[in-house]
């Protein structure tokens, strides 16, 4: 089945130690998104790629970076995780970036910062 | 900027009872509205969406939502819920800003269906 895969499902890191979360998709979609979801809060868009074009949200901290080496893979890099970065990180894809497009989500990676 | 308010953070109901999950949006332009569902330990899945046309939209598993422009609402309803409907439900609106479009989500409503 075509899907969005996130690995690992749970990630533990230390305060200040760089960490990378990965996302892959078999849908061949043009757009890939990264969301941060803290407990009891709405998913918050961090950035997205339309093909190779990177679109950063204005309020996304510089601590968060992303890479998309090819259509199928997208990575979220947190350069120096703080305690406040502990959250669920959701990857999503869509065929296009128009407002009517359905986004397909992965199961998420829960990040714990010690 | 567009925003979404989900008025209830938790809704407990008994099996086979009707349920309504409330969603209000703020938008000054034409709206696209979505309901996503998140089952335990899974990602979000699209439940239904309103883009244009008929204001009543339905999902394959018995949920429906009605776009009400005058009340700026997009409430989700089901006449008879099952245990398997236990999940978190997110309402979302399309936001257009600076030439780009994105989804803005509400905080979610946890629906718990009890036997």
mmCIF file of C-alpha atoms in Angstrom:
data_model
loop_
_atom_site.group_PDB
_atom_site.id
_atom_site.type_symbol
_atom_site.label_atom_id
_atom_site.label_comp_id
_atom_site.label_asym_id
_atom_site.label_seq_id
_atom_site.Cartn_x
_atom_site.Cartn_y
_atom_site.Cartn_z
ATOM 1 C CA UNK A 1 0.000 0.000 0.000
ATOM 2 C CA UNK A 2 1.129 3.503 -0.775
ATOM 3 C CA UNK A 3 1.947 5.287 2.412
ATOM 4 C CA UNK A 4 3.931 7.754 4.479
ATOM 5 C CA UNK A 5 6.503 6.150 6.775
ATOM 6 C CA UNK A 6 8.227 7.740 9.719
ATOM 7 C CA UNK A 7 11.184 6.303 11.562
ATOM 8 C CA UNK A 8 11.716 5.891 14.359
ATOM 9 C CA UNK A 9 8.325 6.016 16.073
ATOM 10 C CA UNK A 10 10.004 7.061 19.319
ATOM 11 C CA UNK A 11 13.268 8.967 19.638
ATOM 12 C CA UNK A 12 15.101 9.895 22.793
ATOM 13 C CA UNK A 13 17.862 12.474 22.660
ATOM 14 C CA UNK A 14 19.869 14.536 25.102
ATOM 15 C CA UNK A 15 19.599 18.248 25.618
ATOM 16 C CA UNK A 16 21.718 19.919 22.950
ATOM 17 C CA UNK A 17 22.526 16.727 21.024
ATOM 18 C CA UNK A 18 21.579 16.944 17.328
ATOM 19 C CA UNK A 19 18.864 14.602 16.200
ATOM 20 C CA UNK A 20 17.418 13.679 12.796
ATOM 21 C CA UNK A 21 13.927 12.381 12.127
ATOM 22 C CA UNK A 22 13.141 10.741 8.821
ATOM 23 C CA UNK A 23 10.104 10.473 6.585
ATOM 24 C CA UNK A 24 9.614 8.534 3.375
ATOM 25 C CA UNK A 25 6.669 8.235 1.008
ATOM 26 C CA UNK A 26 5.618 5.852 -1.697
ATOM 27 C CA UNK A 27 2.873 8.143 -3.030
ATOM 28 C CA UNK A 28 5.199 10.049 -5.376
ATOM 29 C CA UNK A 29 3.744 13.297 -4.087
ATOM 30 C CA UNK A 30 5.332 16.637 -4.888
ATOM 31 C CA UNK A 31 4.864 18.216 -1.483
ATOM 32 C CA UNK A 32 6.194 17.073 1.889
ATOM 33 C CA UNK A 33 5.419 18.790 5.186
ATOM 34 C CA UNK A 34 6.748 18.690 8.731
ATOM 35 C CA UNK A 35 4.450 19.510 11.645
ATOM 36 C CA UNK A 36 5.161 19.779 15.354
ATOM 37 C CA UNK A 37 2.372 18.668 17.689
ATOM 38 C CA UNK A 38 2.715 19.257 21.413
ATOM 39 C CA UNK A 39 0.445 17.626 23.929
ATOM 40 C CA UNK A 40 -3.162 18.835 23.693
ATOM 41 C CA UNK A 41 -2.250 21.319 20.973
ATOM 42 C CA UNK A 42 -2.934 21.606 17.277
ATOM 43 C CA UNK A 43 -0.358 20.381 14.778
ATOM 44 C CA UNK A 44 1.809 23.353 13.815
ATOM 45 C CA UNK A 45 3.432 23.557 10.401
ATOM 46 C CA UNK A 46 7.207 24.006 10.572
ATOM 47 C CA UNK A 47 8.039 23.979 6.839
ATOM 48 C CA UNK A 48 7.314 22.209 3.597
ATOM 49 C CA UNK A 49 8.966 21.305 0.327
ATOM 50 C CA UNK A 50 7.342 21.634 -3.062
ATOM 51 C CA UNK A 51 9.655 19.392 -5.036
ATOM 52 C CA UNK A 52 13.049 20.911 -4.196
ATOM 53 C CA UNK A 53 11.692 24.310 -3.185
ATOM 54 C CA UNK A 54 11.903 24.828 0.563
ATOM 55 C CA UNK A 55 9.248 26.941 2.307
ATOM 56 C CA UNK A 56 9.924 27.868 5.907
ATOM 57 C CA UNK A 57 7.213 29.176 8.204
ATOM 58 C CA UNK A 58 8.061 32.600 9.594
ATOM 59 C CA UNK A 59 7.926 31.484 13.212
ATOM 60 C CA UNK A 60 9.901 28.253 12.851
ATOM 61 C CA UNK A 61 13.046 28.501 15.002
ATOM 62 C CA UNK A 62 16.433 28.367 13.260
ATOM 63 C CA UNK A 63 17.167 25.296 15.351
ATOM 64 C CA UNK A 64 14.945 23.337 12.963
ATOM 65 C CA UNK A 65 16.243 22.459 9.503
ATOM 66 C CA UNK A 66 15.092 20.132 6.773
ATOM 67 C CA UNK A 67 16.539 18.250 3.830
ATOM 68 C CA UNK A 68 14.867 16.569 0.893
ATOM 69 C CA UNK A 69 17.471 14.625 -1.090
ATOM 70 C CA UNK A 70 14.886 13.131 -3.460
ATOM 71 C CA UNK A 71 11.144 12.847 -4.002
ATOM 72 C CA UNK A 72 10.704 10.002 -1.556
ATOM 73 C CA UNK A 73 12.638 11.172 1.486
ATOM 74 C CA UNK A 74 12.536 14.176 3.757
ATOM 75 C CA UNK A 75 14.465 14.749 6.984
ATOM 76 C CA UNK A 76 13.924 16.984 9.980
ATOM 77 C CA UNK A 77 17.125 18.040 11.729
ATOM 78 C CA UNK A 78 17.037 19.597 15.168
ATOM 79 C CA UNK A 79 20.473 21.065 15.696
ATOM 80 C CA UNK A 80 20.374 21.637 19.455
ATOM 81 C CA UNK A 81 17.223 20.194 20.992
ATOM 82 C CA UNK A 82 15.854 21.906 24.044
ATOM 83 C CA UNK A 83 13.378 20.560 26.562
ATOM 84 C CA UNK A 84 10.679 22.574 24.818
ATOM 85 C CA UNK A 85 11.216 20.650 21.586
ATOM 86 C CA UNK A 86 9.791 17.474 23.063
ATOM 87 C CA UNK A 87 6.728 16.776 20.926
ATOM 88 C CA UNK A 88 5.197 14.548 18.274
ATOM 89 C CA UNK A 89 6.605 15.322 14.837
ATOM 90 C CA UNK A 90 4.298 14.563 11.944
ATOM 91 C CA UNK A 91 5.283 14.224 8.313
ATOM 92 C CA UNK A 92 2.663 14.662 5.616
ATOM 93 C CA UNK A 93 2.530 14.674 1.836
ATOM 94 C CA UNK A 94 0.207 16.008 -0.833
ATOM 95 C CA UNK A 95 0.101 15.831 -4.575
ATOM 96 C CA UNK A 96 0.090 19.617 -4.922
ATOM 97 C CA UNK A 97 0.086 22.616 -2.644
ATOM 98 C CA UNK A 98 -3.341 23.963 -3.525
ATOM 99 C CA UNK A 99 -5.743 24.536 -0.664
ATOM 100 C CA UNK A 100 -8.043 21.755 -1.784
ATOM 101 C CA UNK A 101 -5.384 19.063 -1.714
ATOM 102 C CA UNK A 102 -5.651 16.246 0.794
ATOM 103 C CA UNK A 103 -2.640 15.769 3.030
ATOM 104 C CA UNK A 104 -1.574 12.222 3.898
ATOM 105 C CA UNK A 105 0.080 11.835 7.272
ATOM 106 C CA UNK A 106 2.602 9.413 8.666
ATOM 107 C CA UNK A 107 2.185 7.916 12.158
ATOM 108 C CA UNK A 108 4.526 10.472 13.697
ATOM 109 C CA UNK A 109 7.760 10.330 15.703
ATOM 110 C CA UNK A 110 7.517 11.144 19.387
ATOM 111 C CA UNK A 111 10.659 12.969 20.506
ATOM 112 C CA UNK A 112 11.763 12.977 24.118
ATOM 113 C CA UNK A 113 14.551 15.319 25.225
ATOM 114 C CA UNK A 114 16.394 14.444 28.422
ATOM 115 C CA UNK B 1 -5.296 35.093 9.131
ATOM 116 C CA UNK B 2 -7.676 32.196 9.246
ATOM 117 C CA UNK B 3 -8.117 30.272 12.492
ATOM 118 C CA UNK B 4 -10.109 27.357 13.859
ATOM 119 C CA UNK B 5 -11.744 26.903 17.249
ATOM 120 C CA UNK B 6 -12.812 23.518 18.522
ATOM 121 C CA UNK B 7 -14.930 24.271 21.519
ATOM 122 C CA UNK B 8 -14.753 20.886 23.234
ATOM 123 C CA UNK B 9 -11.447 19.274 24.134
ATOM 124 C CA UNK B 10 -13.104 16.013 25.234
ATOM 125 C CA UNK B 11 -16.466 14.454 24.397
ATOM 126 C CA UNK B 12 -17.492 11.211 26.129
ATOM 127 C CA UNK B 13 -20.548 9.408 24.770
ATOM 128 C CA UNK B 14 -22.141 6.000 25.003
ATOM 129 C CA UNK B 15 -22.170 3.572 22.109
ATOM 130 C CA UNK B 16 -25.041 4.108 19.649
ATOM 131 C CA UNK B 17 -25.652 7.654 20.920
ATOM 132 C CA UNK B 18 -25.503 10.628 18.532
ATOM 133 C CA UNK B 19 -22.528 12.974 18.704
ATOM 134 C CA UNK B 20 -21.653 16.458 17.496
ATOM 135 C CA UNK B 21 -18.106 17.825 17.529
ATOM 136 C CA UNK B 22 -18.085 21.559 17.147
ATOM 137 C CA UNK B 23 -15.814 23.613 14.933
ATOM 138 C CA UNK B 24 -15.899 27.336 14.222
ATOM 139 C CA UNK B 25 -13.585 29.135 11.855
ATOM 140 C CA UNK B 26 -12.627 32.686 11.125
ATOM 141 C CA UNK B 27 -11.935 33.637 7.550
ATOM 142 C CA UNK B 28 -12.514 36.634 5.371
ATOM 143 C CA UNK B 29 -12.098 34.737 2.114
ATOM 144 C CA UNK B 30 -13.553 31.635 0.547
ATOM 145 C CA UNK B 31 -12.929 28.669 2.762
ATOM 146 C CA UNK B 32 -11.846 25.121 2.373
ATOM 147 C CA UNK B 33 -12.639 23.140 5.522
ATOM 148 C CA UNK B 34 -11.461 19.710 6.616
ATOM 149 C CA UNK B 35 -11.987 17.175 9.370
ATOM 150 C CA UNK B 36 -9.104 14.821 10.113
ATOM 151 C CA UNK B 37 -9.223 11.871 12.534
ATOM 152 C CA UNK B 38 -6.303 10.477 14.516
ATOM 153 C CA UNK B 39 -6.730 6.982 15.953
ATOM 154 C CA UNK B 40 -4.459 5.985 18.862
ATOM 155 C CA UNK B 41 -0.820 5.636 17.793
ATOM 156 C CA UNK B 42 -1.598 6.519 14.181
ATOM 157 C CA UNK B 43 -1.226 9.533 11.916
ATOM 158 C CA UNK B 44 -4.005 11.890 10.905
ATOM 159 C CA UNK B 45 -6.404 10.691 8.201
ATOM 160 C CA UNK B 46 -8.778 12.822 6.171
ATOM 161 C CA UNK B 47 -12.372 12.174 7.228
ATOM 162 C CA UNK B 48 -14.188 14.648 4.965
ATOM 163 C CA UNK B 49 -13.775 18.063 3.386
ATOM 164 C CA UNK B 50 -15.789 20.981 2.083
ATOM 165 C CA UNK B 51 -14.432 22.792 -0.946
ATOM 166 C CA UNK B 52 -17.550 24.107 -2.688
ATOM 167 C CA UNK B 53 -21.028 23.054 -3.758
ATOM 168 C CA UNK B 54 -23.306 21.180 -1.390
ATOM 169 C CA UNK B 55 -22.883 22.408 2.155
ATOM 170 C CA UNK B 56 -23.456 18.922 3.573
ATOM 171 C CA UNK B 57 -20.512 16.566 3.133
ATOM 172 C CA UNK B 58 -20.346 12.947 4.212
ATOM 173 C CA UNK B 59 -17.691 10.365 4.970
ATOM 174 C CA UNK B 60 -17.829 6.671 4.183
ATOM 175 C CA UNK B 61 -18.158 5.691 7.853
ATOM 176 C CA UNK B 62 -21.298 7.620 8.690
ATOM 177 C CA UNK B 63 -19.924 11.016 9.722
ATOM 178 C CA UNK B 64 -21.208 14.193 8.129
ATOM 179 C CA UNK B 65 -20.467 17.881 8.457
ATOM 180 C CA UNK B 66 -22.366 20.936 7.332
ATOM 181 C CA UNK B 67 -20.748 24.154 6.218
ATOM 182 C CA UNK B 68 -22.699 27.069 7.689
ATOM 183 C CA UNK B 69 -21.395 30.348 6.367
ATOM 184 C CA UNK B 70 -23.624 32.594 8.482
ATOM 185 C CA UNK B 71 -22.506 30.885 11.683
ATOM 186 C CA UNK B 72 -18.954 30.259 10.451
ATOM 187 C CA UNK B 73 -19.238 26.674 11.588
ATOM 188 C CA UNK B 74 -18.375 23.235 10.263
ATOM 189 C CA UNK B 75 -19.661 20.882 12.966
ATOM 190 C CA UNK B 76 -19.098 17.145 12.645
ATOM 191 C CA UNK B 77 -21.993 14.789 13.432
ATOM 192 C CA UNK B 78 -22.755 11.116 13.561
ATOM 193 C CA UNK B 79 -26.222 9.784 14.453
ATOM 194 C CA UNK B 80 -24.968 6.608 16.141
ATOM 195 C CA UNK B 81 -21.365 6.096 17.232
ATOM 196 C CA UNK B 82 -19.384 2.890 17.641
ATOM 197 C CA UNK B 83 -16.595 1.975 20.032
ATOM 198 C CA UNK B 84 -14.257 2.106 17.044
ATOM 199 C CA UNK B 85 -14.978 5.826 16.578
ATOM 200 C CA UNK B 86 -12.906 6.556 19.681
ATOM 201 C CA UNK B 87 -10.192 8.894 18.394
ATOM 202 C CA UNK B 88 -9.090 12.506 18.279
ATOM 203 C CA UNK B 89 -10.763 14.691 15.673
ATOM 204 C CA UNK B 90 -9.146 17.794 14.190
ATOM 205 C CA UNK B 91 -10.909 20.511 12.252
ATOM 206 C CA UNK B 92 -8.749 22.484 9.804
ATOM 207 C CA UNK B 93 -9.111 25.451 7.477
ATOM 208 C CA UNK B 94 -7.066 26.438 4.469
ATOM 209 C CA UNK B 95 -5.078 29.591 5.061
ATOM 210 C CA UNK B 96 -3.651 31.660 2.237
ATOM 211 C CA UNK B 97 -0.784 33.923 3.222
ATOM 212 C CA UNK B 98 1.924 35.507 1.167
ATOM 213 C CA UNK B 99 1.048 33.479 -1.893
ATOM 214 C CA UNK B 100 1.340 30.132 -0.135
ATOM 215 C CA UNK B 101 -1.399 27.960 1.212
ATOM 216 C CA UNK B 102 -1.393 25.804 4.302
ATOM 217 C CA UNK B 103 -3.723 24.064 6.710
ATOM 218 C CA UNK B 104 -4.425 25.592 10.097
ATOM 219 C CA UNK B 105 -5.638 23.036 12.617
ATOM 220 C CA UNK B 106 -7.781 23.328 15.695
ATOM 221 C CA UNK B 107 -6.588 21.885 18.994
ATOM 222 C CA UNK B 108 -8.594 18.722 18.522
ATOM 223 C CA UNK B 109 -11.496 16.994 20.263
ATOM 224 C CA UNK B 110 -10.996 13.634 21.919
ATOM 225 C CA UNK B 111 -14.065 11.484 21.346
ATOM 226 C CA UNK B 112 -14.406 8.561 23.737
ATOM 227 C CA UNK B 113 -17.168 6.070 23.025
ATOM 228 C CA UNK B 114 -18.068 3.968 26.038
ATOM 229 C CA UNK B 115 -19.974 0.652 25.997
#
